[in-house]
Coordinates of C-alpha atoms in Angstrom, one line a residue:
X1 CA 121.7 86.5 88.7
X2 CA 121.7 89.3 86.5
X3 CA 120.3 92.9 87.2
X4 CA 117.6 94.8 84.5
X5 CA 121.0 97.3 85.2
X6 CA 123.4 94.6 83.2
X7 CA 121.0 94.0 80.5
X8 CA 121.9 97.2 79.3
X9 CA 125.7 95.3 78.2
X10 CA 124.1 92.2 77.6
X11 CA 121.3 93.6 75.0
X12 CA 124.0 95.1 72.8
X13 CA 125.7 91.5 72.5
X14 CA 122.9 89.1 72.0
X15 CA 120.0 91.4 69.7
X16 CA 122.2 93.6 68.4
X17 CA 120.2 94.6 65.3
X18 CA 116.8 93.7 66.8
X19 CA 114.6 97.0 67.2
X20 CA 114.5 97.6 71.1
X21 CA 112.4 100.7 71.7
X22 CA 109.7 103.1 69.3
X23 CA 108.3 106.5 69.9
X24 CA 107.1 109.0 68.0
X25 CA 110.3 110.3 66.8
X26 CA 112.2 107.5 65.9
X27 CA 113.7 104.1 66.9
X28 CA 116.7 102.2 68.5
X29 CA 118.5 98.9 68.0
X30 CA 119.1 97.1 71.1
X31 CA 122.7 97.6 70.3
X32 CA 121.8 101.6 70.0
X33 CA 119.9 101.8 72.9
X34 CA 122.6 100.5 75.1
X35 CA 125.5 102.1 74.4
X36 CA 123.0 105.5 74.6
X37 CA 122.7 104.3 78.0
X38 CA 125.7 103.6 78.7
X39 CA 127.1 107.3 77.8
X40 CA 124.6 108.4 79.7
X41 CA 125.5 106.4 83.0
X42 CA 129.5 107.5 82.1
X43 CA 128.4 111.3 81.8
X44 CA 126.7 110.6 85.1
X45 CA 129.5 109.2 86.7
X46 CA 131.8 112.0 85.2
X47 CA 129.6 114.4 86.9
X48 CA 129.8 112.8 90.2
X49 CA 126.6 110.6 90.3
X50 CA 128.0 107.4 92.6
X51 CA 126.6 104.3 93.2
X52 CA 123.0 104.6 94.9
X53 CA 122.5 108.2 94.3
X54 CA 119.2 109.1 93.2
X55 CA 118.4 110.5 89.5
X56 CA 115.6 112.0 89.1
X57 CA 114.0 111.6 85.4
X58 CA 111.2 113.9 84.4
X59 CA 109.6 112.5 80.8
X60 CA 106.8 111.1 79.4
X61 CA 107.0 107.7 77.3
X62 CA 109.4 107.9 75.1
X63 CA 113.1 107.1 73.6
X64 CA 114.5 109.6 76.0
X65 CA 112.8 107.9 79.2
X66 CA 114.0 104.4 78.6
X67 CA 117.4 105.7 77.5
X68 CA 117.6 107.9 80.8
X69 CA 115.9 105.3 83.2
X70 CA 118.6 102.5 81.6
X71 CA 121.2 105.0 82.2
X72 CA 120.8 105.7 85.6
X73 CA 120.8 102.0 86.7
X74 CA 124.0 101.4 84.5
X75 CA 125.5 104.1 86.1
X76 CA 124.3 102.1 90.0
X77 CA 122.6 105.2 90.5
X78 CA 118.8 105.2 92.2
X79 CA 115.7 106.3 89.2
X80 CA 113.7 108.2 90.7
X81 CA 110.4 108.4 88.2
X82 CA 108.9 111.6 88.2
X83 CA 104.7 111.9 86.9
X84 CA 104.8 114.6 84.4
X85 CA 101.0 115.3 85.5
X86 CA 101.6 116.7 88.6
X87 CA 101.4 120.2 89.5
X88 CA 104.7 122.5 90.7
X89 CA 103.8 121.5 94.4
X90 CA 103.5 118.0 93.6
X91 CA 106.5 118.4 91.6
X92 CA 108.4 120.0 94.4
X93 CA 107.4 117.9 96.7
X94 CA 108.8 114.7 95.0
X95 CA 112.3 116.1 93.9
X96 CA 112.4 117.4 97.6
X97 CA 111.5 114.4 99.2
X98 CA 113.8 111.7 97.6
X99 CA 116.6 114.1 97.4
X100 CA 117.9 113.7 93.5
X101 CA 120.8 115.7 93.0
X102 CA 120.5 115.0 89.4
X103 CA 117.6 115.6 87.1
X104 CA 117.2 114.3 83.5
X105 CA 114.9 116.0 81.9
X106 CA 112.7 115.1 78.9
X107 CA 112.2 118.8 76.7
X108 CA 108.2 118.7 77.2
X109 CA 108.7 119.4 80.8
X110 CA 111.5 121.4 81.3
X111 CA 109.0 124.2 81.9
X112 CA 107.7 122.3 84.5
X113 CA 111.0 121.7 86.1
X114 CA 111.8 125.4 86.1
X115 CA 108.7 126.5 87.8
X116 CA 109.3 123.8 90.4
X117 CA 112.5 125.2 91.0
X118 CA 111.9 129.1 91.0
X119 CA 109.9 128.2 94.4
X120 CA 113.2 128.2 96.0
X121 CA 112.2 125.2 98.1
X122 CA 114.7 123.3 96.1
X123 CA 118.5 122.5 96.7
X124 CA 120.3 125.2 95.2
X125 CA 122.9 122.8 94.2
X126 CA 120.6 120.4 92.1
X127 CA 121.7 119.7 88.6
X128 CA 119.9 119.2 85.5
X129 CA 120.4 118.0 82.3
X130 CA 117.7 118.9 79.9
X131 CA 116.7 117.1 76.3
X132 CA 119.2 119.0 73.8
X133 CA 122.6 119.7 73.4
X134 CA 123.1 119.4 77.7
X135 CA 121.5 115.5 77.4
X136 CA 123.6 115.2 73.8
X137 CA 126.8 116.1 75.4
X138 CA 125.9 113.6 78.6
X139 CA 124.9 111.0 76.4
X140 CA 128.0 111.0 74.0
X141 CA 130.5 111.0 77.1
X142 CA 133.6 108.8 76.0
X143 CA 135.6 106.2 78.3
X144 CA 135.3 102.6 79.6
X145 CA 131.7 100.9 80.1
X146 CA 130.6 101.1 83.5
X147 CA 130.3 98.5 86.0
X148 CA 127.0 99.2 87.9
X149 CA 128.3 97.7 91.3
X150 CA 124.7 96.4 92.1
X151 CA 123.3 93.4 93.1
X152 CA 119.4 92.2 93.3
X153 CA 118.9 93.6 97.4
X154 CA 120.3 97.3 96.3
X155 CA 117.7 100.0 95.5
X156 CA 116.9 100.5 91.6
X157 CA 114.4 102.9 91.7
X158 CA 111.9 105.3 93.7
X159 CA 108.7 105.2 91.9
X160 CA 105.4 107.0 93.6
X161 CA 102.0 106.0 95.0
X162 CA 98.9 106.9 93.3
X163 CA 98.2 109.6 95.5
X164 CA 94.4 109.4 95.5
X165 CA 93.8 110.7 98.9
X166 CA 97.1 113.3 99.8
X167 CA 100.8 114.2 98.5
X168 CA 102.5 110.5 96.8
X169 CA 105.0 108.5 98.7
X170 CA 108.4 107.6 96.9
X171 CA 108.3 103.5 97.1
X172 CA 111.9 102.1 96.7
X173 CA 112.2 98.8 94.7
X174 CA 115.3 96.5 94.7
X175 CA 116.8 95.3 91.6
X176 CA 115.4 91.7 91.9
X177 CA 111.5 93.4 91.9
X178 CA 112.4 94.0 88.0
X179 CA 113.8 90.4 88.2
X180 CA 111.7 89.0 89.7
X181 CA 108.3 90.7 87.6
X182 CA 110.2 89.3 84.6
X183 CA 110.1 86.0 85.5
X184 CA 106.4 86.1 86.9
X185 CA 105.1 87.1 83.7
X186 CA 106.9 84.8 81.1
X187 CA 106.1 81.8 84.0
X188 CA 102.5 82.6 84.6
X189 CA 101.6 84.5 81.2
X190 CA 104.2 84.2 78.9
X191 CA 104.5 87.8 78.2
X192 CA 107.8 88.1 76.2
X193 CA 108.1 84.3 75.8
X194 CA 108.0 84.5 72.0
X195 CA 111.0 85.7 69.8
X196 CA 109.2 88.6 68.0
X197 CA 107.4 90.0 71.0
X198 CA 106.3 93.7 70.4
X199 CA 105.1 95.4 73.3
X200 CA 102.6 98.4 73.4
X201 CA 103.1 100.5 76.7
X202 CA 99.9 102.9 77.2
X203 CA 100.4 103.7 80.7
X204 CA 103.2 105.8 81.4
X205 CA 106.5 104.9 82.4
X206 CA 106.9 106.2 85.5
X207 CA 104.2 103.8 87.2
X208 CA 105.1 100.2 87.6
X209 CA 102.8 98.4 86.0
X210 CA 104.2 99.9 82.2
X211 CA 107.8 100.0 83.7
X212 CA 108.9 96.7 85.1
X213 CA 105.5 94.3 83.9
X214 CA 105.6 95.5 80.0
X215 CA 109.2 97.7 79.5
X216 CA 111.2 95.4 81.9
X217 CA 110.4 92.1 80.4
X218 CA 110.3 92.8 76.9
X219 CA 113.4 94.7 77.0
X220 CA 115.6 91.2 78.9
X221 CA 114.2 89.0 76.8
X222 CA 115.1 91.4 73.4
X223 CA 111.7 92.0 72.2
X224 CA 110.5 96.0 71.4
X225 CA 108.7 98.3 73.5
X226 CA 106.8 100.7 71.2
X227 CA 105.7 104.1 73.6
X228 CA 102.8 106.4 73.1
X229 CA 102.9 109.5 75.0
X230 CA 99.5 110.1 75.3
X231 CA 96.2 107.5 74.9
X232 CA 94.6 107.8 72.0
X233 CA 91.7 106.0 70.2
X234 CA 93.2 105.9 66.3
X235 CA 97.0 106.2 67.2
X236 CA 96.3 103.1 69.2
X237 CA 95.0 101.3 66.1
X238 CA 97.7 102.6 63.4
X239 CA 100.2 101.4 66.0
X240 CA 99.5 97.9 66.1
X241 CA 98.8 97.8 62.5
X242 CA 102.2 99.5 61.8
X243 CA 104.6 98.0 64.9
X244 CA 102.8 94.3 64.8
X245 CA 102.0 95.1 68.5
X246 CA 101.7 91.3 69.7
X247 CA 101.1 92.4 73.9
X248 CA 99.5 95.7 75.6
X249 CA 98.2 96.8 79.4
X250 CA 95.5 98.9 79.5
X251 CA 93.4 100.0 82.4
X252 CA 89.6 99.2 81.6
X253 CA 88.6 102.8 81.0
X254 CA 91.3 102.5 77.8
X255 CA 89.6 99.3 77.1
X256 CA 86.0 100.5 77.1
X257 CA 87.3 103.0 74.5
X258 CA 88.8 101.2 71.8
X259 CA 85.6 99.4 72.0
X260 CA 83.6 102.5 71.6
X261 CA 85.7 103.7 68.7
X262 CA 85.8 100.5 66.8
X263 CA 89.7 100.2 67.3
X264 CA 89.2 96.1 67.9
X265 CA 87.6 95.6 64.7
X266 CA 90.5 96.8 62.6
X267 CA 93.0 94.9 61.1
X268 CA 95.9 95.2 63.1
X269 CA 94.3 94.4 66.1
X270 CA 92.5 91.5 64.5
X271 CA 96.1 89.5 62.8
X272 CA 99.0 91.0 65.3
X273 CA 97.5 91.0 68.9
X274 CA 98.1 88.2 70.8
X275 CA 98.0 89.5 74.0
X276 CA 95.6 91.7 75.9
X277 CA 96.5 92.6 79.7
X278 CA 94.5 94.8 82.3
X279 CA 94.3 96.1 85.4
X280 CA 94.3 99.0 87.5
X281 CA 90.2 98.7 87.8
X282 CA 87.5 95.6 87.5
X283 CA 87.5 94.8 83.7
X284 CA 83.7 93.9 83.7
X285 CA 81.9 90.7 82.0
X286 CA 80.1 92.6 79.2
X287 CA 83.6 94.6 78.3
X288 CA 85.5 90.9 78.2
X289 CA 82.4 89.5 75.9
X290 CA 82.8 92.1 73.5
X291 CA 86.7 91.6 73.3
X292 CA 86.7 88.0 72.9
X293 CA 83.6 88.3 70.4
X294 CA 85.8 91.2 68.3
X295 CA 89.2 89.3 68.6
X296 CA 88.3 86.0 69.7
X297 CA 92.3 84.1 69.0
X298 CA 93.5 87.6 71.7
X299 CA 94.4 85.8 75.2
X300 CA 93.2 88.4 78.4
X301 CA 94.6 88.6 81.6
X302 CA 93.8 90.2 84.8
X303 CA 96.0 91.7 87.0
X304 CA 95.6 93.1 90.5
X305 CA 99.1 94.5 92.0
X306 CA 100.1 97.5 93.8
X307 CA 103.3 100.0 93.5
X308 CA 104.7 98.7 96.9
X309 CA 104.7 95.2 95.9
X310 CA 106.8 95.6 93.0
X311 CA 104.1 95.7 92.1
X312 CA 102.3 92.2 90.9
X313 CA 100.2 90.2 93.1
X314 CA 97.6 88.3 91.3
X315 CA 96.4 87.2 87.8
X316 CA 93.3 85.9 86.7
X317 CA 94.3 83.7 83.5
X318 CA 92.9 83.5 80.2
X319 CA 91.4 80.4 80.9
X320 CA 90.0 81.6 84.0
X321 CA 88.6 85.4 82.9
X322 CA 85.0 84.2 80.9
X323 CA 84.1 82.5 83.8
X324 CA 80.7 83.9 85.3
X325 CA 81.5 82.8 88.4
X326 CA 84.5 84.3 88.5
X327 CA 83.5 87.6 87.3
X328 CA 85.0 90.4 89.6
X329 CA 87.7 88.1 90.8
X330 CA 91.2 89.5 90.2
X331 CA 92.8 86.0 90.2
X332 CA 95.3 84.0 92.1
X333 CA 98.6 84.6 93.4
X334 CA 101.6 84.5 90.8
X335 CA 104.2 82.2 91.0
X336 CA 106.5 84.0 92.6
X337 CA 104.0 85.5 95.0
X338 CA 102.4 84.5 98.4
X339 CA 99.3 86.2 99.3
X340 CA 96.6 86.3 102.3
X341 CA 93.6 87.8 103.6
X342 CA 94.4 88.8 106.6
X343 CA 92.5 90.4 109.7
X344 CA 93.7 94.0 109.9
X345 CA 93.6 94.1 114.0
X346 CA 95.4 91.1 114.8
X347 CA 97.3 89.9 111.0
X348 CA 96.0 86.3 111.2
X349 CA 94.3 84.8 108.1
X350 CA 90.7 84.8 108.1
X351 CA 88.6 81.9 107.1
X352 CA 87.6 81.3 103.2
X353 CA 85.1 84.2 102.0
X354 CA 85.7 87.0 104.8
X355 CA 86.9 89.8 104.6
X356 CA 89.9 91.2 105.2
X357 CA 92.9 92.9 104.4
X358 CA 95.0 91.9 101.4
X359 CA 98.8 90.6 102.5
X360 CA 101.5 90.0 100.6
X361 CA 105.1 88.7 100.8
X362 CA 107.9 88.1 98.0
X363 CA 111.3 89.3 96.9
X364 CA 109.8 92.1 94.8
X365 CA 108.0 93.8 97.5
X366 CA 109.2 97.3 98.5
X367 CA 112.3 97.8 100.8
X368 CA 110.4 100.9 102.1
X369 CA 108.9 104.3 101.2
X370 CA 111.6 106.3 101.4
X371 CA 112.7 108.6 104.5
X372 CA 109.3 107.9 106.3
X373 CA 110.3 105.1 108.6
X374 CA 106.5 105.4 110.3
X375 CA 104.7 104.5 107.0
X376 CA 107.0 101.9 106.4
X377 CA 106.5 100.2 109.6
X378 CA 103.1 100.1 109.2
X379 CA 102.8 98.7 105.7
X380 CA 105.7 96.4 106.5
X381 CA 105.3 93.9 109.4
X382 CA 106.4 90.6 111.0
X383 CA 107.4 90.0 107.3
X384 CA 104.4 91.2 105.3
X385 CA 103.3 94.0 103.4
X386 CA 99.5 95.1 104.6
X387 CA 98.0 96.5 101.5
X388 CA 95.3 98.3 102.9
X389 CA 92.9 96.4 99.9
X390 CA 90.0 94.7 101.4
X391 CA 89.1 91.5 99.8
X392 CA 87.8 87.8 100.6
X393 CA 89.4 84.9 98.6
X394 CA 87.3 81.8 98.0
X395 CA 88.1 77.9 98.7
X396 CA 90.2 77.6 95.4
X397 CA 92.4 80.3 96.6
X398 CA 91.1 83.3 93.9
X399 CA 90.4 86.7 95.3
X400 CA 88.2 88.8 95.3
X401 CA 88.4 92.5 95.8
X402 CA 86.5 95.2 97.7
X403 CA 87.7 98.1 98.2
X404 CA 90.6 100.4 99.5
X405 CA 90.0 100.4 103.8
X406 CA 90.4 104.2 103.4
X407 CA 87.8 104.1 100.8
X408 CA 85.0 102.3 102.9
X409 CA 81.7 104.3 104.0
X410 CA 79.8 103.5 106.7
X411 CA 76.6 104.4 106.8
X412 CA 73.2 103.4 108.8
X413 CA 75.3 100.9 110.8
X414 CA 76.2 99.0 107.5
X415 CA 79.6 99.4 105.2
X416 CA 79.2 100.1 101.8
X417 CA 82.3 99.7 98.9
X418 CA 82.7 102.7 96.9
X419 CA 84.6 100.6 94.1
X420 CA 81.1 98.7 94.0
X421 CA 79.1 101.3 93.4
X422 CA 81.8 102.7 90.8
X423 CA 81.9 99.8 88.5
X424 CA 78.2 100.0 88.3
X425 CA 78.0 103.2 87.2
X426 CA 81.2 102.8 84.7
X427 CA 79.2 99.9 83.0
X428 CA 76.2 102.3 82.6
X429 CA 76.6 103.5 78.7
X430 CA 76.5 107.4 79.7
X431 CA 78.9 107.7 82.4
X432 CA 82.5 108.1 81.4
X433 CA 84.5 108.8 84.9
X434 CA 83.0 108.6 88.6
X435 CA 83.7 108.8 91.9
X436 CA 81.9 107.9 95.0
X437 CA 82.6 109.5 98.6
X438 CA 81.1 109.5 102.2
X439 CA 80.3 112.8 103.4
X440 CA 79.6 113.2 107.5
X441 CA 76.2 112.9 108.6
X442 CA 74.2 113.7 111.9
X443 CA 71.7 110.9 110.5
X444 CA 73.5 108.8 108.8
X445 CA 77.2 108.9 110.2
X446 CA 78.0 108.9 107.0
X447 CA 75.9 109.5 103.2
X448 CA 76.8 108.1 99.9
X449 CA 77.4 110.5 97.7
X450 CA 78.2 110.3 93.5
X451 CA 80.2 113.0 91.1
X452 CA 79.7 111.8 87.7
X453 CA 80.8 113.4 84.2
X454 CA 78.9 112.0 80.9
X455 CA 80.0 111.0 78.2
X456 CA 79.6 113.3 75.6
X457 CA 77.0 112.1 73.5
X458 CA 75.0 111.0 76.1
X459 CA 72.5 112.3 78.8
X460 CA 71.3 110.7 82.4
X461 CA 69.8 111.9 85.3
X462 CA 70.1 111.2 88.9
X463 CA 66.7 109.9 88.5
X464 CA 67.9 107.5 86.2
X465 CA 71.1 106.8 87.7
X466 CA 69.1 105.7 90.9
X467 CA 66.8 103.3 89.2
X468 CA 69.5 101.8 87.3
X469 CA 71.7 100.8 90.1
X470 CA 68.3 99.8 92.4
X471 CA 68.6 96.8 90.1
X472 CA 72.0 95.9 91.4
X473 CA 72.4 97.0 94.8
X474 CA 70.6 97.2 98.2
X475 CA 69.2 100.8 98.8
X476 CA 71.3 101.8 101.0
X477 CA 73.8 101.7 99.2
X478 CA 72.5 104.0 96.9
X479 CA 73.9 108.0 96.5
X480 CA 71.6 110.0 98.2
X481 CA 72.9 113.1 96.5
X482 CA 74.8 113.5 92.7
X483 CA 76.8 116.0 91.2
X484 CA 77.2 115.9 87.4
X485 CA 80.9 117.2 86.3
X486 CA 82.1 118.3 83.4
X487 CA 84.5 115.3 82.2
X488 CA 87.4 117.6 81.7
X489 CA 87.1 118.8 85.3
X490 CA 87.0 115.4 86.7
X491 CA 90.7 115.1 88.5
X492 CA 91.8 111.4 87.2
X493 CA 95.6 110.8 87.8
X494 CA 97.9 108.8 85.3
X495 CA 96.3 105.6 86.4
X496 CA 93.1 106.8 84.9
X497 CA 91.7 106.8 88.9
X498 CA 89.5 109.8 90.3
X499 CA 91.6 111.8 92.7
X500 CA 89.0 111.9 95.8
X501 CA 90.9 114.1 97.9
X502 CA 90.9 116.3 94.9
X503 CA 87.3 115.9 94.2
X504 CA 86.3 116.6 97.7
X505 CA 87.6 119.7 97.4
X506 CA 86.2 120.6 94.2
X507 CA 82.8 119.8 95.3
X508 CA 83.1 121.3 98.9
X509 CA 82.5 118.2 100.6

């Protein structure tokens, strides 16, 4: 079976005039793209990069990402995927940790790259190849195409965990996780299935959602992957109008805004969109309404997955997602998935509607984080990868999610869900971001607490926060203290999720 890493030969033979990637700047044939890559993964391999050596690549979504990422792997080299958002000690800490010897680096963030390095904490003998004439002269190296040497069970890349509560973990995936992604989502919902597929990648790069559900399979199957570096409203709009944009992920807070602005009553979105995919966050009932009500012939999906799973795990299909009853469910297992709900003490599957901890097993789940053999072993056992996602799953086998364990509070003898307390207040029409800690108490063992940042143009209290969610939830469950935030001061990381560690700390609690 073929690798994502011999696509990059293949692509050049069978579309080679088709347009294969769109940024910004400009745009690349398939038959462009690839033999970009392919100088790339010779200059690499001229400058000593072998076969499973790790490549770092610092960029945002662009050209020069999917040319450097496609590179690497042709060259059998490890991508490591860098997020541009973190700060020099992040930054550090994730060269350090998954020892790159080799950094490709997108101009942006060179900067970045320097100040990480001018720490001193990193190998003196690390190498990088900036965007310019240093990335010009790598990508124009001359001499025979290059055999990868890879099959499916080698590593292909290192990507990072969200790093919500500490310092991201480098997750390695095999080649067959890109495989096998591609074939869950032209199975289960025919994503790249049609000839003229154009794919809109708002999520950046370096996560695996965008990477190896939207990138990976458009790019096999010869479609286009059109990249915007940063989310916005009306570029979002004159994108799909311009590129025919026919499939896009978005998390729901991207979602909630193109509703806001008007973006799905315009005409691009109206006669090119076929597709609409989300995840990362509970796409709520009044959000689908008004989607299918603005572009009713647009087909949703729901998808709940995680980075170390590689990363897919369930779907909720489109003919599933208007279903009341299955509002707040994040689907079934894909195909080429097998998922549980598991007890967390003892790993054996609890009975339909409890709760328990999300397992999964499949050939795209991680081989391991990488160099921390303790994490792995206890994300990775008897076979299974424990997710740490608490969910129940019903008698028809759809799940439905709870919460992260880490992210449960107990309080007054009873455990409350933070991510149900957070998608109340995201569907109140003057909150724009949210999070929702426990904080230690002598009463209590533990209070509910809420940081919230309005939206702009709107006002609420905590008076009014209180009373709105007394209509949903027990009162117990209720914040006994908020803190209003300025929305710029919120910490949200790439995945549009609040950064709680982060938050505590701004907050002092």
């Amino acid at each position: 079976m073929w690798t994502l890493a011999d696509y990059v030969r293949l692509n050049a033979l069978r579309y080679p005039g088709r347009t294969a990637v769109v940024d910004d700047a400009g745009r690349l044939t398939h038959r462009e793209l690839s033999a970009r890559a392919q100088g790339i993964a010779k200059g690499l391999r001229a400058a000593g990069v072998r076969t499973g050596d790790h490549v770092g690549i610092l960029a945002g979504n662009s050209i020069f990402c999917a040319e450097a990422f496609l590179g690497v792997i042709a060259a059998g080299a490890v991508a490591v995927m860098y997020n541009w958002r973190w700060a020099t000690a992040e930054l550090v800490h994730g060269v350090a940790s998954t020892e790159a010897g080799v950094v490709l680096v997108e101009a942006a963030f060179a900067d970045d790259l320097d100040a990480a390095v001018a720490t001193g904490d990193l190998d003196v003998s690390l190498r990088i190849f900036r965007q310019g004439p240093e990335f010009e002269a790598l990508a124009s190296t001359p001499g025979r195409v290059v055999d990868p040497e890879v099959g499916l069970d080698d590593p292909m890349c290192v990507l990072f965990t969200g790093g919500t509560t500490g310092f991201s973990k480098g997750v390695v995936l095999a080649h067959r996780s890109g495989v096998v992604n591609s074939i869950n989502e032209r199975l289960d919902v025919g994503i790249a299935n049609e000839e003229e597929n154009v794919g809109l990648s708002l999520t950046p790069l370096f996560h695996s959602a965008a990477l190896l559900c939207v990138f990976a399979p458009h790019y096999m199957s010869g479609g286009t992957n059109v990249l915007l570096y940063r989310f916005d409203e009306q570029r979002v709009g004159e994108l799909v109008e311009r590129e025919r944009i026919t499939t896009s992920f978005m998390i729901p807070n991207m979602i909630r805004r193109l509703l806001q602005a008007g973006i799905f009553e315009t005409e691009g979105f109206q006669k090119h969109l076929r597709q609409l995919h989300s995840g990362g966050g509970l796409l709520r009932m009044p959000d689908k309404q008004a989607v299918r009500a603005l572009t009713p012939n647009v087909r949703m999906f729901f998808r709940y997955g995680l980075t170390e799973a590689g990363p897919m795990v369930t779907r909720l299909l489109n003919r599933d997602i208007m279903r009341p009853e299955l509002d707040g469910s994040i689907g079934q297992e894909y195909s080429m998935v097998e998922a549980r709900v598991a007890d967390p003490a003892s790993g054996e599957t609890v009975a339909p509607d409890e709760l328990g901890e999300i397992a999964v097993r499949g050939s795209a789940v991680m081989l391991g984080y990488y160099k921390i053999p303790d994490a792995t072993a206890m994300a990775l056992r008897d076979g299974w990868l424990y997710t740490g996602d608490l969910a129940s799953r019903d008698e028809q086998g759809y799940f439905y999610f709870r919460d992260r364990a880490k992210d449960m509070i107990k309080t007054g003898g009873e455990n409350v869900y933070a991510s149900e307390i957070e998608q109340l207040l995201y569907a109140h029409p003057a909150v724009m971001e949210c999070g929702i800690l426990g904080v230690p108490s002598s009463e209590w063992d533990e209070e509910v607490r809420a940081v919230i940042a309005l939206r702009p143009d709107r006002t609420a209290t905590d008076t009014e926060l209180r009373d709105y969610l007394r209509t949903f939830i027990a009162g117990y469950k209720i914040p006994k203290v908020f803190v209003f935030m300025d929305p710029a001061a919120m910490p949200v990381n790439a995945s549009g999720k609040v950064v709680k560690n982060t938050l505590r700390q701004l907050v002092g609690w």
